[in-house]
Coordinates of C-alpha atoms and ligand atoms in Angstrom, one line a residue:
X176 CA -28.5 7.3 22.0
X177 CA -26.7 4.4 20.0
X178 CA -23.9 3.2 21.8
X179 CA -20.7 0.5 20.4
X180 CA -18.1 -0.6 21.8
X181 CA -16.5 0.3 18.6
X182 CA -16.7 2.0 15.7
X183 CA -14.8 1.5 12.5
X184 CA -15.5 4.1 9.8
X185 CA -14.5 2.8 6.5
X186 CA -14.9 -1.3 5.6
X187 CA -12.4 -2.4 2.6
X188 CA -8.8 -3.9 3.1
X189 CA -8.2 -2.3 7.1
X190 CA -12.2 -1.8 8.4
X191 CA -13.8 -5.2 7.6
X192 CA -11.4 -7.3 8.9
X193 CA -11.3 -5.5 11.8
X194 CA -15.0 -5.8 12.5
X195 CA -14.4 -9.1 12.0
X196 CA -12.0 -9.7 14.7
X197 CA -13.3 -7.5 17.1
X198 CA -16.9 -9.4 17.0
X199 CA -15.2 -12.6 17.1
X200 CA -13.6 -11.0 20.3
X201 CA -17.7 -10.3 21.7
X202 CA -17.1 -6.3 21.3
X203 CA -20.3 -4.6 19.9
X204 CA -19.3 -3.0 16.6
X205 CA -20.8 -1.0 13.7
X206 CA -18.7 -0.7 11.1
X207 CA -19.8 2.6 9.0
X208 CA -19.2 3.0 4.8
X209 CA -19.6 5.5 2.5
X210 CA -19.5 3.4 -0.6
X211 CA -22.2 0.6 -1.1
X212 CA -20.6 -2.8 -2.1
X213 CA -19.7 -4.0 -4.6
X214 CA -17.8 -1.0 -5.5
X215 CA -14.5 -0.5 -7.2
X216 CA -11.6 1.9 -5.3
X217 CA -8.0 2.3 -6.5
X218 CA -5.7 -0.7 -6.7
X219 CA -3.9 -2.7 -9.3
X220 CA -5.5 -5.6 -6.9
X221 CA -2.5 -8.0 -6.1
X222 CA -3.2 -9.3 -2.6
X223 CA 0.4 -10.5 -0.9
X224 CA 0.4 -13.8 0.7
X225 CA 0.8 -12.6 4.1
X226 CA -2.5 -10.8 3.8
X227 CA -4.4 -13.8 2.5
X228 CA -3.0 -15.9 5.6
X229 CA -4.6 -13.2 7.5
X230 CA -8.2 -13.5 5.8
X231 CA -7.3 -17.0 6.7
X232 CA -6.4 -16.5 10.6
X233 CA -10.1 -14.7 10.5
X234 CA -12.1 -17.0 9.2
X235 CA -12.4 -15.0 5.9
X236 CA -10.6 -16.5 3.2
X237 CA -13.2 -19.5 2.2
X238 CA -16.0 -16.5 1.0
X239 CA -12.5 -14.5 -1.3
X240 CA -11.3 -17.9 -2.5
X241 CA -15.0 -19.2 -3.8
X242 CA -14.7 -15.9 -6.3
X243 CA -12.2 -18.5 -8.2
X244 CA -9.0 -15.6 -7.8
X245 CA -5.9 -16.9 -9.9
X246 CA -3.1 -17.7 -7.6
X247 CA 0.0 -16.8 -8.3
X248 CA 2.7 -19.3 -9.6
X249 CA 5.3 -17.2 -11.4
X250 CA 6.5 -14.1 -10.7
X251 CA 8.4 -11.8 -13.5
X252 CA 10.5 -9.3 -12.7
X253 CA 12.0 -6.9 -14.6
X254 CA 14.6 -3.9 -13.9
X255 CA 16.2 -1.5 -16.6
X256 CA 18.2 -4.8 -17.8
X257 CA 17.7 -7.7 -16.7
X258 CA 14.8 -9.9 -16.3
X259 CA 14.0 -13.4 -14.5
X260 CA 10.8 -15.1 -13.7
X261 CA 10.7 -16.9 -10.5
X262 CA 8.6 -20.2 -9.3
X263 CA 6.4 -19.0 -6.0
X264 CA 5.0 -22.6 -4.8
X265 CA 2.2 -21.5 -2.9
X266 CA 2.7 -24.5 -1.0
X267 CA 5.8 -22.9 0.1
X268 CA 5.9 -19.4 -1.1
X269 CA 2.3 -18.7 0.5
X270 CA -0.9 -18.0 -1.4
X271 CA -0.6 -14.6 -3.5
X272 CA -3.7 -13.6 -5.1
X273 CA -4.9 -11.6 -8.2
X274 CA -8.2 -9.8 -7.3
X275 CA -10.6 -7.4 -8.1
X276 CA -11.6 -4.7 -5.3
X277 CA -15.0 -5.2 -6.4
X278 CA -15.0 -8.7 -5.5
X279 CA -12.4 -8.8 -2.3
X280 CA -14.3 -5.8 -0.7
X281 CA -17.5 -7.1 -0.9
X282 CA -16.4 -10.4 0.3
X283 CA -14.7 -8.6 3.6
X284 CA -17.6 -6.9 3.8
X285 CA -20.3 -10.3 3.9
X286 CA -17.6 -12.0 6.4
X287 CA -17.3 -9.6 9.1
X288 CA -21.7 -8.8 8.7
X289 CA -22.0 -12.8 8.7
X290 CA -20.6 -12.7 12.3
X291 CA -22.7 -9.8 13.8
X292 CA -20.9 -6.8 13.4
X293 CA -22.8 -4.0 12.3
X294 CA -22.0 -3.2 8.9
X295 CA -24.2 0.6 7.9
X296 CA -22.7 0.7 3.5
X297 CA -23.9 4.2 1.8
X298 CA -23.6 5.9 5.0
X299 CA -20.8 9.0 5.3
X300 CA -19.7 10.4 8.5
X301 CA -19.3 13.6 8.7
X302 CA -16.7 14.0 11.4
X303 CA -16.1 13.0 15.3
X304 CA -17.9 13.7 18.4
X305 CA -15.3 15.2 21.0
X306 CA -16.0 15.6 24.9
X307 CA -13.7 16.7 27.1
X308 CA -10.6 16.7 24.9
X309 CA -12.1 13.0 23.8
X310 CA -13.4 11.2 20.9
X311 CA -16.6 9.3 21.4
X312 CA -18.5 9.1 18.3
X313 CA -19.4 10.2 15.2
X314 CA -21.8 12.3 13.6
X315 CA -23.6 10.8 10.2
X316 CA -26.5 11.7 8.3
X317 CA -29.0 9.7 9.6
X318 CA -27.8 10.9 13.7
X319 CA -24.7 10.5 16.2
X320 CA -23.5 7.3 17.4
X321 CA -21.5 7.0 20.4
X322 CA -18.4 4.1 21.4
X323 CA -15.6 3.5 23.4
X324 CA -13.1 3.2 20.6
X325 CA -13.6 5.3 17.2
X326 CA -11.6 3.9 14.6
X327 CA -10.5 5.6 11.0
X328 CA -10.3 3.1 8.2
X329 CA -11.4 5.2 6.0
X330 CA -8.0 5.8 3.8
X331 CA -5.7 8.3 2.6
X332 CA -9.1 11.2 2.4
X333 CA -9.4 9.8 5.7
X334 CA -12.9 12.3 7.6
X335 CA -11.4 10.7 10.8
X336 CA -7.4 11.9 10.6
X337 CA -8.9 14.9 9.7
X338 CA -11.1 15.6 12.8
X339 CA -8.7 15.0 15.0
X340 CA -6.1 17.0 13.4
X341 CA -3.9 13.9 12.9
X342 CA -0.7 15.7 11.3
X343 CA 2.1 13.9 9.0
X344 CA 5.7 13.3 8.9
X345 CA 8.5 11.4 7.0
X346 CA 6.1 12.4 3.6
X347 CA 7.4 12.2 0.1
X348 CA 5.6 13.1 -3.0
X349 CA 4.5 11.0 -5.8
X350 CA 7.1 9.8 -8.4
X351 CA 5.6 8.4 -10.5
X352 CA 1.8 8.6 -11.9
X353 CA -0.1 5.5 -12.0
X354 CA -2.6 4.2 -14.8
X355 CA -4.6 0.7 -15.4
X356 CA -7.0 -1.4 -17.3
X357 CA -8.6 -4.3 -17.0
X358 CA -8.7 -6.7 -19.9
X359 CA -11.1 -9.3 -20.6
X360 CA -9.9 -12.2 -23.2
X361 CA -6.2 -11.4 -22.0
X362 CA -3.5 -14.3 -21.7
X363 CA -3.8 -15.2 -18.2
X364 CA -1.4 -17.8 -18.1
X365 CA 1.1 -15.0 -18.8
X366 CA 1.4 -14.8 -14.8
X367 CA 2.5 -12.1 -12.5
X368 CA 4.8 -9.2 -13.7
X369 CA 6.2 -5.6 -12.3
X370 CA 9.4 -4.1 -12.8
X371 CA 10.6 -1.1 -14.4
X372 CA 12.0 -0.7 -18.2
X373 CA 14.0 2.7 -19.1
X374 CA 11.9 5.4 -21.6
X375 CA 13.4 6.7 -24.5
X376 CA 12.9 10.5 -22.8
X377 CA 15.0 9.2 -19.5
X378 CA 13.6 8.0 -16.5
X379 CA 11.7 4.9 -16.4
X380 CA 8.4 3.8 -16.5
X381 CA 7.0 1.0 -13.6
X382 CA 4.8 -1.9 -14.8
X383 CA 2.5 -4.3 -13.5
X384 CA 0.7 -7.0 -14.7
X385 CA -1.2 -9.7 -13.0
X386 CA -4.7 -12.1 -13.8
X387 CA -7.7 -11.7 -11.5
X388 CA -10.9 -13.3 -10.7
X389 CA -13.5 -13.7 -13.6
X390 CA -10.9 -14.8 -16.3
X391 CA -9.9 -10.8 -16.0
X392 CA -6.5 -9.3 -16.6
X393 CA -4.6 -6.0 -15.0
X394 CA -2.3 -4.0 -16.9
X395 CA -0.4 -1.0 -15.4
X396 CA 1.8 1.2 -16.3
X397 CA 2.9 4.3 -14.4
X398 CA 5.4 7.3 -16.2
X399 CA 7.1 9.5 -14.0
X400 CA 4.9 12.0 -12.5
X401 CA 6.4 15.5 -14.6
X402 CA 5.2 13.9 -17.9
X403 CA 2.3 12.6 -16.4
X404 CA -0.1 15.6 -17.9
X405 CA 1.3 15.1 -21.4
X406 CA 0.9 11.4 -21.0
X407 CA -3.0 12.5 -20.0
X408 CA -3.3 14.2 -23.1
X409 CA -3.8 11.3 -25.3
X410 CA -3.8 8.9 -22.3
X411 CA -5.4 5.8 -24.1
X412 CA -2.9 5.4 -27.0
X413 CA 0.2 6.8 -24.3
X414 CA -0.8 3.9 -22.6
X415 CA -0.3 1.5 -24.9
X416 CA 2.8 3.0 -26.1
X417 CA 4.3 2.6 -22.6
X418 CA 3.2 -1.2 -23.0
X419 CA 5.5 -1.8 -25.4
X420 CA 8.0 -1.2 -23.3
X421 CA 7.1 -4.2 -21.6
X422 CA 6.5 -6.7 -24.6
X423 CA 5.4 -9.3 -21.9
X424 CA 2.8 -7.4 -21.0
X425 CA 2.1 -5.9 -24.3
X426 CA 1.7 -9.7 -25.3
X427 CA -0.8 -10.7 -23.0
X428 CA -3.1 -7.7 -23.9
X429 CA -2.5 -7.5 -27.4
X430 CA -5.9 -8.8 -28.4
X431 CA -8.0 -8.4 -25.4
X432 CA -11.0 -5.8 -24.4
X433 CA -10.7 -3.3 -22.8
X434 CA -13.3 -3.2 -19.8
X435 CA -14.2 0.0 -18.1
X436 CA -12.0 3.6 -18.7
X437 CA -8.3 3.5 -18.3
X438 CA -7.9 4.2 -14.3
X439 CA -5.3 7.0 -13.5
X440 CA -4.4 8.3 -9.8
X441 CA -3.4 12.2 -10.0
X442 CA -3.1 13.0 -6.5
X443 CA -1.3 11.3 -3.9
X444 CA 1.7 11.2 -2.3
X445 CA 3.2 9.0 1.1
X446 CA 3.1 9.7 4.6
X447 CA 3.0 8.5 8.0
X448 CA 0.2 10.0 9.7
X449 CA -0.1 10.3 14.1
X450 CA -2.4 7.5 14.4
X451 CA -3.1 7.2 17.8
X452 CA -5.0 9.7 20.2
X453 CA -7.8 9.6 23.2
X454 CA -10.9 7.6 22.0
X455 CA -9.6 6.8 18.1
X456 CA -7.1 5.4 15.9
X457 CA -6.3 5.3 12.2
X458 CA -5.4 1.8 10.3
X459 CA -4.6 1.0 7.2
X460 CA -4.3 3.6 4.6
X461 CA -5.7 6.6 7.0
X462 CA -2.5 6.2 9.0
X463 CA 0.2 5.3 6.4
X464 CA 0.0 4.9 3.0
X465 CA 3.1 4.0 0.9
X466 CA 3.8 4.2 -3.1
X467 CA 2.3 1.2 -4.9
X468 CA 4.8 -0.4 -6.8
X469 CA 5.5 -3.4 -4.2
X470 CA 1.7 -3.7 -4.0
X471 CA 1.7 -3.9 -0.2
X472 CA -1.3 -1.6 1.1
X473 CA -4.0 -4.6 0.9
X474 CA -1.8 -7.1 2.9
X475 CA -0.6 -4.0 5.5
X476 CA -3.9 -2.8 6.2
X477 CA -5.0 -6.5 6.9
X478 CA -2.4 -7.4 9.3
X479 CA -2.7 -4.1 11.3
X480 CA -6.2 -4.7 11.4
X481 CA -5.1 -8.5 12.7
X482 CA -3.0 -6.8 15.3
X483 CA -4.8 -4.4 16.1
X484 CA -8.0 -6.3 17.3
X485 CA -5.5 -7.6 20.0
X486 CA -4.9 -4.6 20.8
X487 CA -8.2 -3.0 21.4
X488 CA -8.9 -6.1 23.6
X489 CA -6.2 -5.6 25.6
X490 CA -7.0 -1.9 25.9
X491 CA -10.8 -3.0 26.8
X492 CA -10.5 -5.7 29.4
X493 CA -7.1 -3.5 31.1
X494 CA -9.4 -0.3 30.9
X495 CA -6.4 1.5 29.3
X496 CA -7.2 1.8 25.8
X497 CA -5.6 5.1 24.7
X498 CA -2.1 3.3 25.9
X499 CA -2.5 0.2 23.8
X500 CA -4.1 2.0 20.8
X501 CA -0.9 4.4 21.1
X502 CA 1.5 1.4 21.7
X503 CA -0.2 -0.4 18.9
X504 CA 0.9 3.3 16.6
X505 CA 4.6 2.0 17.8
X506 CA 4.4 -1.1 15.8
X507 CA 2.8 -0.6 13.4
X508 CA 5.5 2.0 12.6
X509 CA 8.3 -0.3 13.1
X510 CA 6.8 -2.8 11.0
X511 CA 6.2 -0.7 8.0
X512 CA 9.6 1.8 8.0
X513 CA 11.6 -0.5 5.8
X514 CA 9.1 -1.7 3.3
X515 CA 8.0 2.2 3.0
X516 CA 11.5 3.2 2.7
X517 CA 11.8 0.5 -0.1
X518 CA 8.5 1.6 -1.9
X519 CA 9.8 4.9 -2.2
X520 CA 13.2 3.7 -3.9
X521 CA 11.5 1.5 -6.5
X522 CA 9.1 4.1 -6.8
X523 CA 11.5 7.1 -8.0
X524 CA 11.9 7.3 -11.6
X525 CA 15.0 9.3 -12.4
X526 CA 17.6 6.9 -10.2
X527 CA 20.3 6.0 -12.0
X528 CA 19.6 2.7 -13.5
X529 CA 22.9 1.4 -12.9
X530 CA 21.2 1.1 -9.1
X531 CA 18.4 -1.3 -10.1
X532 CA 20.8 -3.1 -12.3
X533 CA 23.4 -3.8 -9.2
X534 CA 20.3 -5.0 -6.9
X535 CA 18.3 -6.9 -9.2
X536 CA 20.9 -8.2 -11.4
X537 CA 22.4 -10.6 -9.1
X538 CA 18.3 -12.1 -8.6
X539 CA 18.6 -12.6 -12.5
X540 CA 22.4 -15.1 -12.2
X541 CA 21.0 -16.8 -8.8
X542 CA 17.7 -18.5 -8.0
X543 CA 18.6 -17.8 -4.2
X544 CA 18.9 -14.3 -4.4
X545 CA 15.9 -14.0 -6.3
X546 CA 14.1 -16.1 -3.9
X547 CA 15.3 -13.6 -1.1
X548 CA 14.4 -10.7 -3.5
X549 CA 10.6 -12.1 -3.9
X550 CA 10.6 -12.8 0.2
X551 CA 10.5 -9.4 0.1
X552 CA 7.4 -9.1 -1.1
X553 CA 5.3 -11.0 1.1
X554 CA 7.3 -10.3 4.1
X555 CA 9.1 -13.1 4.6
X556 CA 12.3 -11.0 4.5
X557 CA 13.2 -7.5 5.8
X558 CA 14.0 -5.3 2.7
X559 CA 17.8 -4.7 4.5
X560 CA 18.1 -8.2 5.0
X561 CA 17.5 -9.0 1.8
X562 CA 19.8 -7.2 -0.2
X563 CA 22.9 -8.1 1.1
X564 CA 25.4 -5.2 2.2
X565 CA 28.0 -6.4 -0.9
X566 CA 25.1 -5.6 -3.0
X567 CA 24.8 -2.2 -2.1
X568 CA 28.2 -1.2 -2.1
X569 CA 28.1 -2.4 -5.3
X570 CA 25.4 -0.8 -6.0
X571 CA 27.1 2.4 -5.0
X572 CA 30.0 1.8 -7.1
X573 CA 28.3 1.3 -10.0
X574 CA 25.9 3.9 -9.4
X575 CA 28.7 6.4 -9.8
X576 CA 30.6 5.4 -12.0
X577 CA 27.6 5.6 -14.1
X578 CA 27.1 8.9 -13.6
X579 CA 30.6 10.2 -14.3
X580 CA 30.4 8.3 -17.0
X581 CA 26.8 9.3 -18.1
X582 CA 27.4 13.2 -17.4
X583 CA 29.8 13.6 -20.2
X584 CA 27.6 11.6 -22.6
X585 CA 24.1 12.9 -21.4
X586 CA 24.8 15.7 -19.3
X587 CA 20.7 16.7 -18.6
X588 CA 20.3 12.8 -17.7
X589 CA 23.0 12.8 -15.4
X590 CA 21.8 15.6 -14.1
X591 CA 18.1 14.8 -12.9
X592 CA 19.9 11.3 -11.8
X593 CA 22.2 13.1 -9.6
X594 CA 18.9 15.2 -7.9
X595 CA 16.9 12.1 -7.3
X596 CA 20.2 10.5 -5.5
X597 CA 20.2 13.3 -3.9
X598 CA 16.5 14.0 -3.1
X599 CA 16.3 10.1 -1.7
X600 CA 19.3 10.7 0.7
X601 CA 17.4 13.3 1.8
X602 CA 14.9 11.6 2.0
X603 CA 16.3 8.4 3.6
X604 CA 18.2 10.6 6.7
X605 CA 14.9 12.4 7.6
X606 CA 13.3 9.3 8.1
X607 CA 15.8 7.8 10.0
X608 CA 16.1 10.9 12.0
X609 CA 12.5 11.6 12.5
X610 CA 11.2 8.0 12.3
X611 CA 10.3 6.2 15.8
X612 CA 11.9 3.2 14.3
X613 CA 15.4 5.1 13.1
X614 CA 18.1 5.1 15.4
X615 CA 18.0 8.7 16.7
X616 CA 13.6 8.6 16.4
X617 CA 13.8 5.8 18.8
X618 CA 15.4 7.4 21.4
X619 CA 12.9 10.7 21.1
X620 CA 9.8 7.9 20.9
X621 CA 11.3 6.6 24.1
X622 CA 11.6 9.2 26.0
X623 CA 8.9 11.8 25.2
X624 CA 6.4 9.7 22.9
X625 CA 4.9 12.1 19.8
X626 CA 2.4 14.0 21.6
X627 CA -1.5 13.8 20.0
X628 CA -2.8 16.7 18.8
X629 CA -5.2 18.5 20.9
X630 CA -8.9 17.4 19.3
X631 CA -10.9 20.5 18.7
X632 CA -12.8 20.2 15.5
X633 CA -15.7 18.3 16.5
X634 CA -17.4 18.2 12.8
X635 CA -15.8 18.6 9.4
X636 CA -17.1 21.8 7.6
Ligands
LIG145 C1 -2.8 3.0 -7.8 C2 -2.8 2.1 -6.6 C3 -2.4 0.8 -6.8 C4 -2.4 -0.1 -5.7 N1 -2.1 -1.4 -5.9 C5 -2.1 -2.3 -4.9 C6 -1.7 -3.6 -5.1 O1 -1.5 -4.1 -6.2 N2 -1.7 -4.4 -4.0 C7 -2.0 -3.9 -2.7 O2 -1.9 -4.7 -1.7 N3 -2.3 -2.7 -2.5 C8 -2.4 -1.8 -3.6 N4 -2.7 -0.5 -3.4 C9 -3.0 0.0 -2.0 C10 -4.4 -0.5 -1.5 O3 -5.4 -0.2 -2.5 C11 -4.7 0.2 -0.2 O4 -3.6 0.2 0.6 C12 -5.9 -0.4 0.5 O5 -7.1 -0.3 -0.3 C13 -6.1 0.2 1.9 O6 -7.2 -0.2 2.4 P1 -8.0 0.7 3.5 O7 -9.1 -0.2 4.0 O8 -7.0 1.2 4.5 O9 -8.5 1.9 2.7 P2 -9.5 2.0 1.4 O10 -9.4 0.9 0.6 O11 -9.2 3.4 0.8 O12 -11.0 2.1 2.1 C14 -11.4 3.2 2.8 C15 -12.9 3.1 2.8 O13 -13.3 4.2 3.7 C16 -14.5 4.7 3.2 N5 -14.7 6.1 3.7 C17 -13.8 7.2 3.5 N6 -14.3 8.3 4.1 C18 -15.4 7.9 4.7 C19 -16.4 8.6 5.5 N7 -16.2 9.9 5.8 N8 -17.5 8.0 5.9 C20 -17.7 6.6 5.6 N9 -16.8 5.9 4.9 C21 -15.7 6.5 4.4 C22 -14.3 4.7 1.7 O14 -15.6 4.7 1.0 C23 -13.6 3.4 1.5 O15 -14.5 2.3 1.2 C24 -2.8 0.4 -4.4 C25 -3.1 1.7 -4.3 C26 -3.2 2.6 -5.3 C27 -3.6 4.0 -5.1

């Protein structure tokens, strides 16, 4: 019988620096992967400076860095009207990187093997191994391995959250539906862009645009998700019509090569999953994943695996794992509500666009503000700190004027405006209401913390 102390299914952004940390910490890991590496996965691939000085903290930033990734020294940001480009000194800013999965996941991969851990690529697990309510391994092709701590970082498909029944709350669906290329022969001097620019049908569409390792560059653009299967019709010349909506971006691809098919994401949506239950724990994407546009997930799932690792040591050397594993689930909730809240705002196409106007507007007159906007980014700044309360009263002023004014005018635009202010509300009281982190959720954590579910599946079908 093959015995761990843990084991991490699932080794990208969340599972290899996590086997990293734990072997530095002397635990016995194998860290298990369906994909082989170097492999590609979803992701318009810009890394956040707070999860670089992770890979940094671990010992794993030297084996990224030598793949030559551009860092980032302008940021352009763009909302319906209004557009300013900012100076990140990554003396001062931090490091933000542009990088290919293919490269960064491999590299993750090397570090934490380098130091011992275990590291099984082209091997899927099939589901947990319960025993007496508990999870203690995993069952994979090639036989069952057993550990004190089974860990799912195996993203949003996650086999793990699956097994153990591990159920969702404060969901929303998709807003809007993402596409990208990669470019060889780009401009990649053009820097780092995202923003949003209005479409002649309503709604707008969400951009992104940033340089990556191997003189490549990334191009997305994402229309809102109820025009996303006429978009897919003719999704290669749709894409480049979007473009030139953003003639920045248009610009730096205008004569470059395409490499690889256009990528597209049909199916997602966010969610908070349970992520803590006897013998396992989800990180990174398996227990929250959050719409792209802010390009967080990378960074997140690197400094909950950071945290994390302390955690599981704690758990191991106090002999009460499930408690710091399911104290652990507590922050990581309270560290991600705003920035998911926020991801879910940019993300929603239909919002008036008198509301991105009002916040990003004032970044646009006033190099502070837009320094505060960009802290946002790499976590420098809580979302609600950063937008000042002025700013969203005016916000909601302006908001409404513009659709009293806009419903005489364009009565169908007003109209879907008025349902996606209304659907975010929504949106925005359940999660304060039902969050662990919102005033009310808080209170129900405290005092009767969200039960696990019951384990009973003990294999997937
Ligand atoms: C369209 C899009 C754009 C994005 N853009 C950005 C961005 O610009 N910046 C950013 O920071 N983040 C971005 N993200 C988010 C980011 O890609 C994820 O948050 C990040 O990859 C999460 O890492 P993870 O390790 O948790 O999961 P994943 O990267 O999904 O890795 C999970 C691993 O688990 C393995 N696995 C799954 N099931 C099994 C099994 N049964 N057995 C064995 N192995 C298994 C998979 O093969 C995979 O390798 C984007 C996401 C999307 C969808």
């Amino acid at each position: 019988m093959e015995t761990f102390d843990v084991i991490i299914v699932g080794a990208r952004c969340a599972g290899a620096p996590l086997a990293k940390a734990l072997t530095d910490r002397g635990l016995r890991v194998c860290v298990l992967d369906k994909a082989t590496f170097p492999s590609d996965t979803p992701s318009t691939s810009a890394l956040q400076s707070n999860g670089v000085d992770v890979l940094r903290r671990l010992g794993m930033l030297d084996r990224v860095l030598a793949a030559g990734p551009p860092v980032m020294r302008s940021v352009t940001t763009v909302s319906p009207h209004s557009t300013f480009t900012l100076d990140v000194d990554p003396q001062t800013y931090g490091m933000t990187l542009g990088v290919t999965r293919t490269m960064l996941d491999a590299a993750l991969v090397e570090s934490a093997a380098h130091v011992g851990a275990d590291v099984r690529v082209g091997s899927a697990v099939k589901g947990v191994i319960v025993e007496a309510g508990r999870v203690v391994g995993v069952r994979t092709a090639s036989g069952d391995l057993y550990a004190g701590l089974v860990v799912g970082a195996d993203g949003r498909n996650s086999t793990v959250a699956a097994s153990v029944g591990a159920s969702e709350y404060c969901s929303r669906a998709a807003g809007r539906l993402p596409t990208w290329s990669i470019y060889e022969g780009a401009d990649i001097e053009a820097g780092f862009f995202f923003g949003a620019r209005s479409r002649p049908g309503g709604g707008t569409t969400g951009f992104l645009g940033t340089p990556l390792d191997g003189g490549r560059f990334l191009a997305a653009a994402a229309v809102p998700i109820d025009v996303g299967q006429s978009f897919l019709k003719d999704r290669y010349r749709n894409f480049d019509i979007e473009l030139e909506l953003f003639p920045e971006l248009a610009e730096a691809t205008r004569d470059a090569t395409r490499v690889g098919p256009l990528r597209v994401l049909q199916r997602w949506h966010s969610y908070f999953r349970t992520s803590a239950g006897p013998g396992w724990v989800l990180v990174g994407d398996a227990g929250n994943f959050k719409d792209y546009s802010l390009g967080q997930g990378m960074s997140d799932a690197m400094r909950q695996a950071e945290t994390l690792a302390a955690a599981v040591e704690l758990g191991f050397e106090t002999n009460r794992i499930d408690a710091h594993t399911r104290r652990w689930w507590r922050w990581r909730d309270q560290d991600a509500w705003q920035m998911y809240w926020t991801n879910c705002l940019i993300g929603e196409p239909y919002l008036p666009e008198a509301l991105a106007d009002a916040i990003f507007e004032p970044g646009a007159r006033d190099p502070e503000v837009a320094l505060r906007l960009a802290g946002i980014l790499n976590k420098t700044i809580p979302p609600l700190r950063a937008v000042p309360t002025g700013a969203f009263l005016t916000a909601t002023a302006r908001t409404t004027g513009a659709l009293i004014a806009g419903s005489a005018q364009h009565p169908r635009h007003a109209l879907r405006q008025a349902r996606a202010l209304a659907s975010m509300a929504r949106f925005t009281a359940g999660l304060v209401v039902n969050h662990p982190s919102g005033p009310v959720g808080a209170t129900r954590y405290g005092r009767s913390p969200r039960s696990a579910p019951s384990v009973t599946a003990t294999t997937l079908p």
